[in-house]
XYZ file of C-alpha atoms in Angstrom:
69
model
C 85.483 98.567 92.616
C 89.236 99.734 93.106
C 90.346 97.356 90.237
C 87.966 98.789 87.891
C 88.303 102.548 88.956
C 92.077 102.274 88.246
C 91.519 100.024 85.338
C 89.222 102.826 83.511
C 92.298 105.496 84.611
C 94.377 103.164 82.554
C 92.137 103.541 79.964
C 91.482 106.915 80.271
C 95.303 107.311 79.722
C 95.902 108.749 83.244
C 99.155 108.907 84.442
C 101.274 106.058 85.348
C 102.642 107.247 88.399
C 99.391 108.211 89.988
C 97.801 104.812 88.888
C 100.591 103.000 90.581
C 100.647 105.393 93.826
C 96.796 104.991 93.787
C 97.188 101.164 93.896
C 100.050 101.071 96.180
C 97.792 103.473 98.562
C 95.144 100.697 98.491
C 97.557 97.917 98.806
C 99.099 99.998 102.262
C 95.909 100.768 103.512
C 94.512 97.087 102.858
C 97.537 95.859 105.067
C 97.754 98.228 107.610
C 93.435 97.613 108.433
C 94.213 93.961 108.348
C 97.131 93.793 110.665
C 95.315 96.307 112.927
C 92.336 94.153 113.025
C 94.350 91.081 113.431
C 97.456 91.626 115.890
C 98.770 95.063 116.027
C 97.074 98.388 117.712
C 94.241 99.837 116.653
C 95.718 102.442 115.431
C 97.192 100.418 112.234
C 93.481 99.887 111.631
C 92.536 103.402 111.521
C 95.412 104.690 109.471
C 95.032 101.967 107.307
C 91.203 102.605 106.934
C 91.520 106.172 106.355
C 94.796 105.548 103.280
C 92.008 103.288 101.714
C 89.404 106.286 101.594
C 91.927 108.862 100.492
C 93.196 106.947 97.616
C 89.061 106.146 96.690
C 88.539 109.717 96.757
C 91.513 110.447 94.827
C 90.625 108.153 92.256
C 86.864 109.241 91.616
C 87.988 112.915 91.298
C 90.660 111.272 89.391
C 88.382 109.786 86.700
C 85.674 112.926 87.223
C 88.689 115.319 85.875
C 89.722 112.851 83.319
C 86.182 112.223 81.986
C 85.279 115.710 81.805
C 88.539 117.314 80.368
């Protein structure tokens, strides 16, 4: 579901900057939650968890703005 939302801001011609800072938020976030999970403190896990949301939440009112404007 992250692929596609920032595959249709692509399309939408969003801007490149905040399609790569999206991605590299989910990419962070991904990492952080898995090395939290895995080996470090639980904290990793939780920061990592809540980088994921923000950049989903950024990205649907991302594509609500861009589809409506």
């Amino acid at each position: 579901d992250k692929c596609i939302g920032l595959l249709a801001l692509a399309c939408l011609q969003g801007p490149i900057c905040g399609i790569q800072a999206l991605g590299f938020g989910f990419v962070l976030g991904r990492a952080m939650d898995a090395i939290g999970m895995a080996v470090g403190p639980i904290i990793l896990r939780r920061l990592g968890m809540v980088l994921t949301w923000t950049a989903r939440v950024i990205l649907s009112l991302a594509l609500l703005v861009m589809v409506f404007s």
